[in-house]
DNA sequence: CTGAAAGCGCTAACAA
DNA sequence: TTGTTAGCGCTTTCAG
């Protein structure tokens, strides 16, 4: 079927190791005769030789492949990061296996096992952190395989992590609203993942930072079970708008859990006659590029996706190079982008 | 490092082939003694044995891996499809290598070569069809590797294709606008890819279908060179809005190339004082779930992403099963979703 | 400078 | 029922 080292060796009248040395010239300081070298190279080129990476992987105990596990591609932020990671890894000669865990720890652990049995050289796990169910990660930490965890910080894990400081992002957004004399409501999906926990932390901290009581902070949880397939966060935001105006007659500001939620939220608020930003201020989360064209343009916490991708790949590369796992922590602070939706006048 | 067949064989006091037979019991009707079987299974379970898929792949000439090449993850439609494809393939025991070609035929061809050298069992190529530069696909067609091309139909290729009938989608959208007595402008990115060509075809066909002259169809090309990184289609739509009102004083309807373009377009039109849908009707393309929460809710051509993914995997699976490529053509018709942006009153 | 030998971990064919 | 032999395609070590 495809041309092998042997095919070339036969045609060149040499043995396979010789051909191998020629073709991997750069790596080993291969000492091969000039004549043979040229002859072999010519034949290889002419026959379109490409090394069988499976055989090579078996022999070298190194596959130049990386397993990348994401909880889902359905958010544009993740997909952008994923794309960047893939590009950066490719530049270092790695190909990536992708796995979508749907935020399920069970599936995540499944992928880890399968990717390891495929002998990946390293693993990137971008799951939305489950509060529990991290036993497979602990096992992984001990296995000595290069791993980088990203997206949400999972405390108490001996694994390199490159994460966004969601709490700080939430704090900034909330502070921005408080500073305008409003009393923001935090809108989060129901459920106990770390991302939500950190939003709440930052949200309440902004209250106490400004001399208010944490108990003043109102938190509204969206019923995620109604989330269809594909997930429609805007629709959830839309419903939440009606719930919010019913629950809080004095509603004057909302910090939404994502830009998509904010999109639906703003529409819903308009349906109830609220003007944005005149009646209600809104801040989103993600920094979707299109949010600048929402009605009105949405203030948001911008996820540093490109930087995140770069740091993930850097952290992984170091482990790959040193052939040992690290425990470094990189925490990136997301920036607040202020647009019309959160500023009067 | 990790436990091998041999480790188990030694511990069980048998040879590796025996262990292999036990562990692959289902496949071959392996005839192994009940006692040995149980002993081996117990040891394998206890030691947490997982077959080395690289070795297995080399031996079996079959890696249960698929290469998936997309032009970019940056559109939600593609990412949804990708996610579905990955899930479906996983269900059949395949893992996927991902490659993002950025719509560049050169990179695409690069990935094809690299994935083949990794001995993938099949390939899915979801590139936005380049009009030229398909020589690598022609070579691929001859290679006998199972391949499915998707997203945009590339004529004259001996490769299985599962595509969306973009022309028909464009025809329907245009017809919908014409039927309301408007004279829609087609908004497309500049450049010569097949997707644009097909939009134009369908657009003009709607004109002739309704007894109009094709020359009445106005086409506006957006300067894509201004497209930043990450790509901001809304921003392009925003700019286009101003160009359109300047170019066509009687502007009364626009068929945009994507929902994101439409988002920016609608914002831009409002900036110039146009009301949507009262002054200008707008239809998008993609069927993004969030477009129902745009202002106003956007009419759009819905890409049948899930069906597309299913058909892609089906077409590929058939080739994998029969161990031979096919040339089947599946063309899916996208549906028009009518919302407020394209209907007066 | 090149060849011979060995083996990565696995499975398929055949013997015993 | 089990073991022996062999080899997937490649690279590494060691002789020559």
XYZ file of C-alpha atoms (C1' of nucleotides) in Angstrom:
722
model
C 0.000 0.000 0.000
C 2.107 2.928 1.125
C 5.833 3.006 0.578
C 8.021 1.856 3.467
C 11.620 2.244 4.483
C 12.272 -1.222 3.151
C 10.945 -0.360 -0.283
C 13.399 2.459 -0.470
C 16.211 0.406 0.975
C 15.717 -2.259 -1.665
C 15.626 0.225 -4.484
C 18.730 1.990 -3.190
C 20.576 -1.225 -2.552
C 21.125 -0.519 1.133
C 19.509 -1.636 4.385
C 16.666 -0.018 6.240
C 18.732 1.439 9.095
C 20.785 3.333 6.563
C 17.701 4.794 4.970
C 16.386 5.681 8.389
C 19.568 7.540 9.221
C 19.444 9.492 6.008
C 15.851 10.508 6.462
C 16.320 11.566 10.066
C 19.544 13.368 9.309
C 18.893 16.315 11.563
C 18.204 14.394 14.753
C 21.108 12.010 15.056
C 24.402 13.294 13.720
C 24.045 10.546 11.189
C 27.202 9.582 9.473
C 26.238 8.405 6.050
C 28.165 8.607 2.807
C 27.364 11.531 0.608
C 26.580 9.371 -2.414
C 24.250 7.008 -0.566
C 22.575 9.919 1.142
C 21.730 11.632 -2.108
C 20.597 8.453 -3.772
C 18.304 7.586 -0.881
C 16.892 11.072 -0.610
C 16.150 11.152 -4.295
C 14.306 7.852 -4.175
C 12.376 8.827 -1.075
C 11.266 12.043 -2.669
C 10.347 10.394 -5.915
C 8.306 7.656 -4.265
C 6.721 10.153 -1.907
C 7.874 8.430 1.234
C 6.213 9.380 4.507
C 7.255 7.666 7.701
C 4.638 5.475 9.312
C 4.069 7.364 12.528
C 2.433 4.448 14.223
C 5.504 2.263 13.830
C 7.709 5.141 14.754
C 5.593 5.878 17.792
C 5.812 2.304 18.959
C 9.539 2.205 18.542
C 10.299 5.606 20.016
C 7.759 5.473 22.808
C 6.704 8.892 21.704
C 3.805 9.649 19.409
C 3.967 13.415 19.042
C 0.287 13.463 19.789
C -1.636 15.251 22.505
C -5.057 14.509 23.911
C -7.303 17.506 24.323
C -10.430 17.120 26.380
C -13.013 19.871 26.391
C -16.347 19.841 28.104
C -18.014 20.967 24.915
C -17.345 23.020 21.851
C -20.584 24.842 22.149
C -19.162 27.993 23.592
C -17.281 30.219 21.199
C -14.691 31.001 23.839
C -13.659 27.434 24.243
C -13.600 26.849 20.548
C -11.350 29.784 19.971
C -8.982 28.553 22.633
C -9.059 25.064 21.250
C -8.229 26.314 17.805
C -5.281 28.296 19.104
C -3.984 25.385 21.127
C -4.154 23.107 18.144
C -2.274 25.604 16.000
C 0.428 26.150 18.572
C 0.925 22.457 19.205
C 1.113 21.794 15.495
C 3.951 24.267 15.281
C 5.847 22.030 17.691
C 5.028 18.954 15.648
C 2.157 17.623 17.709
C -1.213 16.493 16.479
C -4.201 16.558 18.717
C -6.837 14.015 19.560
C -10.003 15.737 20.590
C -12.569 14.580 23.091
C -15.758 16.305 24.158
C -16.777 15.343 27.642
C -20.015 17.320 27.846
C -18.971 18.434 31.281
C -19.366 14.904 32.546
C -16.586 13.674 34.819
C -17.300 10.118 33.798
C -16.733 10.785 30.114
C -13.747 12.925 30.904
C -12.111 10.099 32.786
C -12.978 7.768 29.938
C -11.132 9.948 27.457
C -8.144 10.200 29.715
C -7.832 6.432 29.774
C -8.365 6.047 26.054
C -5.920 8.755 25.118
C -3.316 7.272 27.414
C -3.778 3.885 25.813
C -3.084 5.653 22.545
C 0.163 6.724 24.107
C -0.354 10.448 23.799
C 2.664 12.399 24.970
C 0.551 14.801 26.948
C -2.933 15.874 27.881
C -4.815 19.136 28.041
C -8.014 19.085 30.020
C -10.372 22.002 29.659
C -13.362 20.884 31.598
C -15.639 23.036 33.585
C -14.427 22.008 36.972
C -16.594 19.575 38.800
C -16.558 20.145 42.488
C -16.385 16.465 43.184
C -15.296 13.528 41.055
C -11.664 14.382 40.622
C -10.268 11.005 41.563
C -9.258 10.289 38.007
C -7.301 13.514 37.981
C -5.496 12.553 41.130
C -4.546 9.245 39.598
C -3.407 11.080 36.510
C -1.247 13.381 38.589
C 0.664 10.403 39.910
C 1.110 8.794 36.506
C 3.835 11.193 35.464
C 2.205 12.114 32.178
C 2.485 15.774 31.196
C -0.884 17.373 31.825
C -2.254 20.871 31.862
C -5.619 21.677 33.327
C -7.334 24.788 32.142
C -10.447 26.924 32.171
C -11.309 26.697 35.842
C -9.001 26.272 38.780
C -9.379 23.007 40.632
C -7.840 23.427 44.087
C -5.673 20.826 45.757
C -4.496 19.052 42.656
C -0.875 18.260 41.863
C -1.327 19.202 38.230
C -0.199 22.203 36.237
C -3.059 24.632 35.819
C -3.531 27.604 33.554
C -6.755 29.261 34.450
C -8.801 32.388 34.310
C -9.403 34.135 37.562
C -13.138 34.073 37.270
C -13.679 35.389 40.782
C -11.634 38.460 39.988
C -13.551 38.967 36.760
C -16.813 38.741 38.630
C -15.520 41.126 41.255
C -14.618 43.716 38.664
C -17.913 43.481 36.847
C -19.862 43.749 40.061
C -17.751 46.597 41.308
C -18.349 48.467 38.077
C -22.087 48.198 38.641
C -21.955 49.010 42.336
C -19.878 52.084 41.635
C -22.766 53.458 39.647
C -25.021 53.161 42.644
C -26.817 50.075 41.438
C -27.578 46.857 43.230
C -26.607 44.140 40.708
C -28.157 40.714 40.684
C -25.878 37.810 39.852
C -27.343 35.491 37.248
C -25.829 32.010 37.212
C -26.794 28.569 35.993
C -28.004 26.303 38.756
C -25.558 23.588 39.671
C -22.458 23.200 41.711
C -19.539 23.667 39.432
C -16.445 25.618 40.317
C -17.058 28.281 37.753
C -20.321 29.224 39.443
C -18.772 29.074 42.886
C -16.055 31.480 41.824
C -18.494 33.906 40.284
C -20.380 34.006 43.531
C -17.197 34.554 45.501
C -16.135 37.495 43.381
C -19.624 38.910 43.274
C -20.008 38.950 47.044
C -16.510 40.213 47.524
C -17.323 43.299 45.516
C -20.148 43.945 47.939
C -17.969 43.677 51.016
C -15.132 45.554 49.297
C -17.396 48.539 49.027
C -18.546 48.416 52.627
C -21.793 46.674 51.868
C -23.016 43.505 53.455
C -22.617 40.300 51.474
C -26.200 39.528 52.327
C -27.260 42.396 50.094
C -25.984 40.422 47.088
C -28.873 38.835 45.267
C -28.207 35.663 43.327
C -30.590 34.211 40.789
C -30.094 30.653 39.574
C -31.319 29.622 36.165
C -32.920 26.235 35.788
C -30.484 24.492 33.478
C -32.583 21.384 33.142
C -34.668 23.261 30.615
C -31.576 23.657 28.492
C -32.222 22.039 25.142
C -29.897 20.342 22.775
C -28.179 22.296 21.339
C -27.864 24.445 24.447
C -29.669 27.737 24.179
C -28.295 30.090 26.762
C -30.003 33.123 25.240
C -33.342 31.434 25.704
C -32.466 30.844 29.333
C -31.513 34.486 29.701
C -34.805 35.467 28.140
C -36.762 33.465 30.682
C -34.584 34.761 33.491
C -35.433 38.337 32.569
C -39.070 37.733 33.336
C -38.255 35.915 36.549
C -35.979 38.731 37.629
C -38.425 41.556 37.107
C -41.023 39.557 38.980
C -38.703 38.784 41.870
C -37.076 42.196 42.171
C -39.347 45.166 41.485
C -36.371 47.458 42.027
C -34.144 45.587 39.557
C -31.513 47.967 38.242
C -28.502 45.883 37.224
C -27.645 42.305 36.248
C -24.335 40.517 35.913
C -25.003 37.614 33.571
C -23.043 34.380 33.426
C -22.203 34.696 29.758
C -22.654 36.982 26.792
C -25.219 34.635 25.331
C -27.245 34.706 28.496
C -26.964 38.478 28.482
C -28.253 38.590 24.917
C -31.447 36.807 25.835
C -31.665 38.701 29.075
C -31.577 42.063 27.345
C -34.255 41.009 24.950
C -36.402 39.768 27.802
C -35.933 42.957 29.775
C -37.031 45.004 26.793
C -40.117 42.835 26.528
C -41.054 43.882 30.045
C -40.587 47.498 29.103
C -37.166 48.022 30.676
C -34.663 50.101 28.785
C -31.002 49.170 28.767
C -28.991 50.852 30.138
C -31.441 53.486 31.351
C -33.476 51.206 33.603
C -31.246 48.193 33.967
C -27.506 47.886 33.493
C -26.199 44.624 32.071
C -22.750 43.072 32.020
C -21.948 39.787 30.317
C -19.078 37.340 30.542
C -16.828 35.948 27.777
C -15.945 38.863 25.574
C -17.524 37.395 22.467
C -16.431 39.499 19.569
C -19.981 39.856 18.327
C -21.225 41.244 21.634
C -20.094 44.669 20.491
C -22.913 44.527 17.976
C -25.626 43.485 20.398
C -28.429 45.916 21.150
C -27.090 47.764 22.985
C -23.402 46.875 22.697
C -22.677 44.662 25.660
C -20.260 45.337 28.467
C -18.475 42.131 29.253
C -15.618 40.401 31.006
C -13.208 39.408 28.305
C -11.682 35.971 28.538
C -8.031 36.160 27.488
C -8.408 33.222 25.149
C -5.313 33.666 23.055
C -3.088 34.239 26.032
C -4.677 31.286 27.746
C -3.924 29.073 24.769
C -0.343 30.277 24.640
C 0.192 29.647 28.322
C -1.372 26.220 28.142
C 0.910 25.194 25.331
C 3.922 26.704 27.017
C 3.208 24.898 30.273
C 2.688 21.647 28.427
C 5.771 22.077 26.271
C 7.929 22.524 29.315
C 6.686 19.287 30.754
C 7.191 17.517 27.453
C 10.725 18.813 27.211
C 11.691 18.021 30.791
C 9.840 14.717 30.582
C 8.255 15.379 33.929
C 5.012 16.886 35.157
C 4.905 20.233 36.896
C 2.540 21.803 39.361
C 2.740 25.352 38.230
C -0.220 27.655 38.557
C -0.878 30.410 36.080
C -3.867 32.583 36.729
C -4.930 35.049 34.091
C -7.033 38.034 34.974
C -9.875 38.796 32.592
C -10.540 42.411 31.682
C -13.740 44.381 31.929
C -14.833 45.914 28.655
C -17.275 48.715 29.233
C -19.787 49.384 26.474
C -23.234 50.937 26.338
C -25.148 48.246 28.194
C -23.669 49.193 31.538
C -23.366 52.950 31.360
C -26.036 55.566 31.488
C -25.618 58.685 29.428
C 5.786 2.166 32.854
C 2.350 0.946 31.880
C 1.412 -2.685 32.176
C 1.776 -4.831 29.058
C 0.437 -8.131 27.855
C 3.720 -9.688 28.809
C 3.480 -8.496 32.402
C 0.165 -10.205 32.691
C 1.349 -13.299 30.902
C 4.250 -13.675 33.303
C 2.089 -13.226 36.346
C -0.486 -15.685 35.032
C 2.123 -18.189 33.967
C 1.017 -18.245 30.340
C 2.248 -16.675 27.119
C 1.239 -13.378 25.587
C -0.911 -14.760 22.761
C -3.038 -16.517 25.324
C -3.577 -13.327 27.243
C -4.373 -11.562 24.006
C -7.014 -14.130 23.162
C -8.619 -13.809 26.553
C -8.767 -10.055 26.418
C -10.186 -9.966 22.897
C -12.628 -12.742 23.653
C -15.556 -11.208 21.849
C -13.871 -10.725 18.499
C -12.297 -14.097 17.765
C -14.172 -17.088 19.067
C -11.169 -17.610 21.265
C -10.864 -21.038 22.683
C -9.215 -20.643 26.023
C -9.627 -22.707 29.142
C -12.092 -21.449 31.628
C -9.603 -21.459 34.485
C -6.871 -19.576 32.592
C -9.417 -17.151 31.269
C -10.619 -16.187 34.697
C -7.138 -15.985 36.106
C -5.961 -13.751 33.288
C -9.011 -11.538 33.444
C -8.620 -11.096 37.144
C -4.990 -10.089 36.826
C -5.707 -7.733 33.947
C -8.416 -6.031 35.913
C -6.352 -5.803 39.042
C -3.338 -4.349 37.272
C -5.528 -2.013 35.269
C -4.396 -3.279 31.906
C -5.153 -1.172 28.862
C -3.998 -2.318 25.450
C -1.346 -0.188 23.812
C -3.252 1.101 20.839
C -0.153 2.117 18.995
C 1.221 -1.415 18.979
C -2.180 -2.747 18.176
C -2.566 -0.264 15.356
C 0.742 -1.253 13.871
C -0.066 -4.901 14.041
C -3.634 -4.683 12.791
C -3.076 -2.029 10.184
C -6.025 -0.275 11.663
C -5.864 2.520 14.196
C -9.520 3.254 14.883
C -8.678 6.903 14.410
C -10.113 9.428 11.984
C -8.620 12.666 10.754
C -10.979 15.606 10.757
C -9.949 18.714 8.899
C -11.960 21.890 9.305
C -11.207 25.254 7.810
C -11.666 26.858 11.192
C -13.600 26.446 14.363
C -14.549 30.053 14.472
C -18.063 29.591 13.217
C -20.529 28.085 15.642
C -22.111 26.028 12.913
C -18.939 24.185 12.114
C -18.146 23.650 15.738
C -21.515 22.160 16.431
C -21.104 19.807 13.500
C -17.621 18.893 14.581
C -18.809 18.099 18.060
C -21.552 15.863 16.745
C -19.207 14.065 14.389
C -16.759 13.407 17.176
C -19.507 12.015 19.393
C -20.891 9.770 16.709
C -17.493 8.437 15.719
C -16.664 7.764 19.342
C -19.750 5.626 19.577
C -18.224 3.457 16.858
C -14.920 3.319 18.677
C -13.038 5.933 16.704
C -11.015 8.795 18.045
C -10.474 11.892 16.028
C -7.411 13.871 15.143
C -8.351 17.447 14.494
C -6.744 19.875 12.096
C -7.674 23.460 11.388
C -6.731 24.509 7.913
C -7.819 28.136 8.114
C -9.398 27.713 4.721
C -5.980 27.327 3.177
C -5.633 24.554 0.626
C -1.949 24.268 1.383
C -2.494 23.561 5.062
C -5.367 21.277 4.259
C -3.178 19.167 2.038
C -0.513 19.173 4.722
C -2.921 17.730 7.253
C -4.066 15.088 4.823
C -0.505 13.879 4.418
C 0.242 13.967 8.111
C -2.935 12.184 9.106
C -2.297 9.520 6.523
C 1.193 8.999 7.865
C -0.474 8.485 11.206
C -2.446 5.727 9.517
C -5.873 7.115 10.190
C -8.606 4.799 8.986
C -10.532 7.601 7.376
C -10.736 11.294 6.782
C -13.422 13.935 7.024
C -12.705 17.178 5.278
C -14.899 20.147 6.051
C -13.190 22.928 4.234
C -14.820 25.833 2.612
C -14.365 24.693 -0.928
C -11.607 26.357 -2.815
C -12.402 26.805 -6.445
C -8.931 25.783 -7.462
C -6.228 23.815 -5.669
C -7.937 20.489 -5.435
C -5.092 18.395 -6.761
C -4.435 16.922 -3.340
C -8.039 15.820 -3.159
C -7.777 14.131 -6.515
C -4.723 12.255 -5.338
C -6.568 11.337 -2.191
C -9.477 10.006 -4.183
C -7.155 7.555 -5.896
C -5.507 6.423 -2.684
C -8.432 4.291 -1.622
C -8.706 5.799 1.853
C -12.238 6.339 3.117
C -12.976 10.037 2.852
C -16.004 12.229 3.210
C -16.024 15.801 2.050
C -18.519 18.117 3.601
C -19.798 21.646 4.007
C -19.601 22.743 0.378
C -19.971 20.665 -2.724
C -16.844 20.395 -4.829
C -17.866 19.309 -8.323
C -15.998 16.744 -10.365
C -14.387 14.874 -7.513
C -14.493 11.116 -7.043
C -15.049 11.478 -3.324
C -18.098 10.943 -1.161
C -19.687 14.267 -0.326
C -22.282 15.257 2.206
C -23.137 18.857 1.673
C -25.623 21.593 2.222
C -27.383 22.876 -0.837
C -26.350 26.433 -0.305
C -27.720 27.579 -3.626
C -31.141 26.292 -2.709
C -30.948 27.995 0.655
C -30.028 31.251 -0.994
C -32.825 30.815 -3.485
C -35.380 30.359 -0.744
C -34.214 33.330 1.261
C -34.191 35.552 -1.782
C -37.554 34.331 -2.928
C -38.993 35.079 0.489
C -37.827 38.677 0.171
C -38.896 39.059 -3.448
C -42.343 37.757 -2.629
C -42.793 40.708 -0.339
C -42.156 43.064 -3.201
C -38.628 43.931 -2.130
C -35.456 44.026 -4.153
C -32.921 42.230 -1.953
C -29.216 42.863 -2.110
C -26.930 39.883 -1.685
C -24.149 40.504 0.805
C -21.172 38.182 0.433
C -17.524 38.172 1.408
C -15.210 39.025 -1.448
C -13.270 36.066 -2.750
C -13.817 33.152 -5.026
C -14.853 30.260 -2.910
C -17.563 27.823 -3.841
C -19.815 28.850 -1.023
C -20.013 32.380 -2.388
C -20.485 31.135 -5.924
C -23.413 29.005 -4.849
C -25.044 31.826 -2.944
C -24.877 33.955 -6.043
C -26.342 31.194 -8.160
C -29.313 30.707 -5.874
C -29.794 34.406 -5.410
C -29.977 35.108 -9.110
C -32.118 32.087 -9.733
C -34.772 33.460 -7.420
C -34.836 36.563 -9.585
C -35.315 34.646 -12.794
C -37.742 32.224 -11.120
C -40.037 35.126 -10.449
C -39.863 36.501 -13.951
C -37.312 39.143 -13.144
C -34.040 39.695 -14.916
C -30.928 38.330 -13.247
C -29.326 41.666 -13.922
C -31.675 43.201 -11.378
C -29.913 41.262 -8.644
C -27.510 43.492 -6.781
C -24.494 41.906 -5.167
C -22.330 43.624 -2.606
C -18.941 42.165 -1.747
C -17.405 42.803 1.642
C -13.706 43.492 1.823
C -12.492 40.518 3.810
C -8.932 41.763 4.016
C -10.069 44.014 6.831
C -11.081 40.939 8.766
C -9.130 40.887 11.987
C -7.919 38.028 14.064
C -10.147 36.714 15.535
C -12.484 37.199 12.614
C -15.211 39.721 13.258
C -17.986 39.188 10.806
C -20.388 41.456 12.704
C -17.951 44.310 12.317
C -17.837 43.634 8.597
C -21.613 43.637 8.486
C -21.649 46.927 10.346
C -19.374 48.514 7.786
C -21.365 46.989 4.956
C -24.536 48.612 6.237
C -23.091 52.049 5.666
C -21.761 51.081 2.257
C -25.117 49.673 1.263
C -27.212 52.690 2.189
C -24.733 54.870 0.334
C -24.757 52.673 -2.750
C -28.488 51.976 -2.867
C -30.749 54.834 -1.784
C -33.745 52.553 -2.319
C -32.341 49.745 -0.173
C -35.221 47.687 1.161
C -33.881 44.166 1.796
C -30.592 42.379 2.400
C -29.673 38.730 2.351
C -26.538 38.446 4.489
C -23.906 35.748 4.210
C -24.178 34.697 7.827
C -26.057 35.437 11.009
C -23.053 37.211 12.430
C -22.836 39.468 9.415
C -26.542 40.116 9.738
C -26.089 41.075 13.380
C -23.623 43.819 12.527
C -25.614 44.768 9.485
C -28.771 45.347 11.488
C -26.912 47.464 13.956
C -25.359 49.479 11.151
C -28.693 49.975 9.454
C -30.185 51.286 12.657
C -27.298 53.704 12.947
C -28.317 55.172 9.599
C -31.868 55.521 10.818
C -33.336 52.487 9.059
C -35.861 50.416 10.955
C -35.880 46.655 10.645
C -38.097 45.244 9.290
C -40.125 48.359 8.465
C -37.548 49.965 6.176
C -35.220 47.108 5.408
C -35.830 43.388 5.611
C -32.913 41.195 6.648
C -32.273 37.476 6.337
C -29.191 35.756 7.695
C -27.560 32.401 7.070
C -26.609 29.659 9.539
C -29.484 29.324 11.929
C -27.463 30.212 14.993
C -29.570 29.429 17.985
C -28.932 32.837 19.492
C -30.184 34.646 16.401
C -33.706 34.305 17.756
C -32.679 36.784 20.426
C -31.161 39.343 18.114
C -32.868 42.707 17.773
C -35.129 42.037 16.031
C -35.150 38.228 15.981
C -33.402 37.256 12.787
C -34.845 35.326 9.902
C -32.246 32.879 8.711
C -31.424 29.842 6.642
C -30.883 27.041 9.080
C -27.964 24.739 8.452
C -29.018 21.175 9.273
C -25.910 20.620 11.364
C -26.987 17.559 13.274
C -28.314 15.811 10.219
C -25.165 16.769 8.368
C -23.023 15.246 11.080
C -25.088 12.079 11.068
C -24.852 11.720 7.320
C -21.132 12.372 7.312
C -20.540 9.662 9.870
C -22.874 7.283 8.109
C -21.155 7.813 4.771
C -17.776 7.347 6.361
C -18.822 4.295 8.338
C -20.002 2.582 5.196
C -16.657 3.096 3.580
C -14.854 1.888 6.672
C -16.990 -1.202 6.783
C -16.706 -2.026 3.092
C -13.033 -1.082 3.136
C -13.489 0.907 -0.027
C -14.210 4.510 -0.898
C -17.530 5.592 -2.332
C -18.607 8.477 -4.499
C -22.007 9.062 -3.089
C -23.506 12.504 -3.011
C -25.827 13.602 -0.252
C -27.216 17.089 -0.516
C -29.168 18.501 2.398
C -31.581 21.326 1.901
C -31.428 24.048 4.547
C -34.696 25.492 5.790
C -35.805 29.085 5.934
C -36.784 30.246 9.397
C -38.926 33.341 9.233
C -38.751 35.691 12.187
C -39.371 39.377 12.688
C -36.416 40.731 10.748
C -37.927 39.822 7.404
C -41.615 40.445 7.887
C -43.473 43.675 8.149
C -46.415 43.927 10.432
C 30.567 4.605 6.793
C 27.311 0.650 6.604
C 25.154 -3.858 7.966
C 23.340 -7.132 11.317
C 20.679 -7.879 15.247
C 17.226 -6.657 18.333
C 12.904 -5.132 19.973
C 8.853 -1.544 20.883
C 3.601 -4.353 22.179
C 0.556 -6.623 19.905
C -2.119 -10.411 17.100
C -2.566 -14.077 13.448
C -1.340 -18.450 11.785
C 0.023 -22.701 12.744
C 1.928 -26.527 15.711
C 1.833 -29.187 19.468
C -6.499 -25.613 24.926
C -2.025 -23.529 24.757
C 2.703 -22.372 23.036
C 5.783 -21.240 19.148
C 6.900 -18.526 15.436
C 6.543 -14.529 12.919
C 6.097 -9.823 11.698
C 3.573 -4.931 11.442
C 7.561 -0.466 10.238
C 10.588 1.754 12.509
C 15.048 3.124 15.243
C 18.961 2.044 18.199
C 23.072 -0.365 19.473
C 26.801 -2.532 18.268
C 29.897 -4.955 14.913
C 32.216 -4.917 10.978
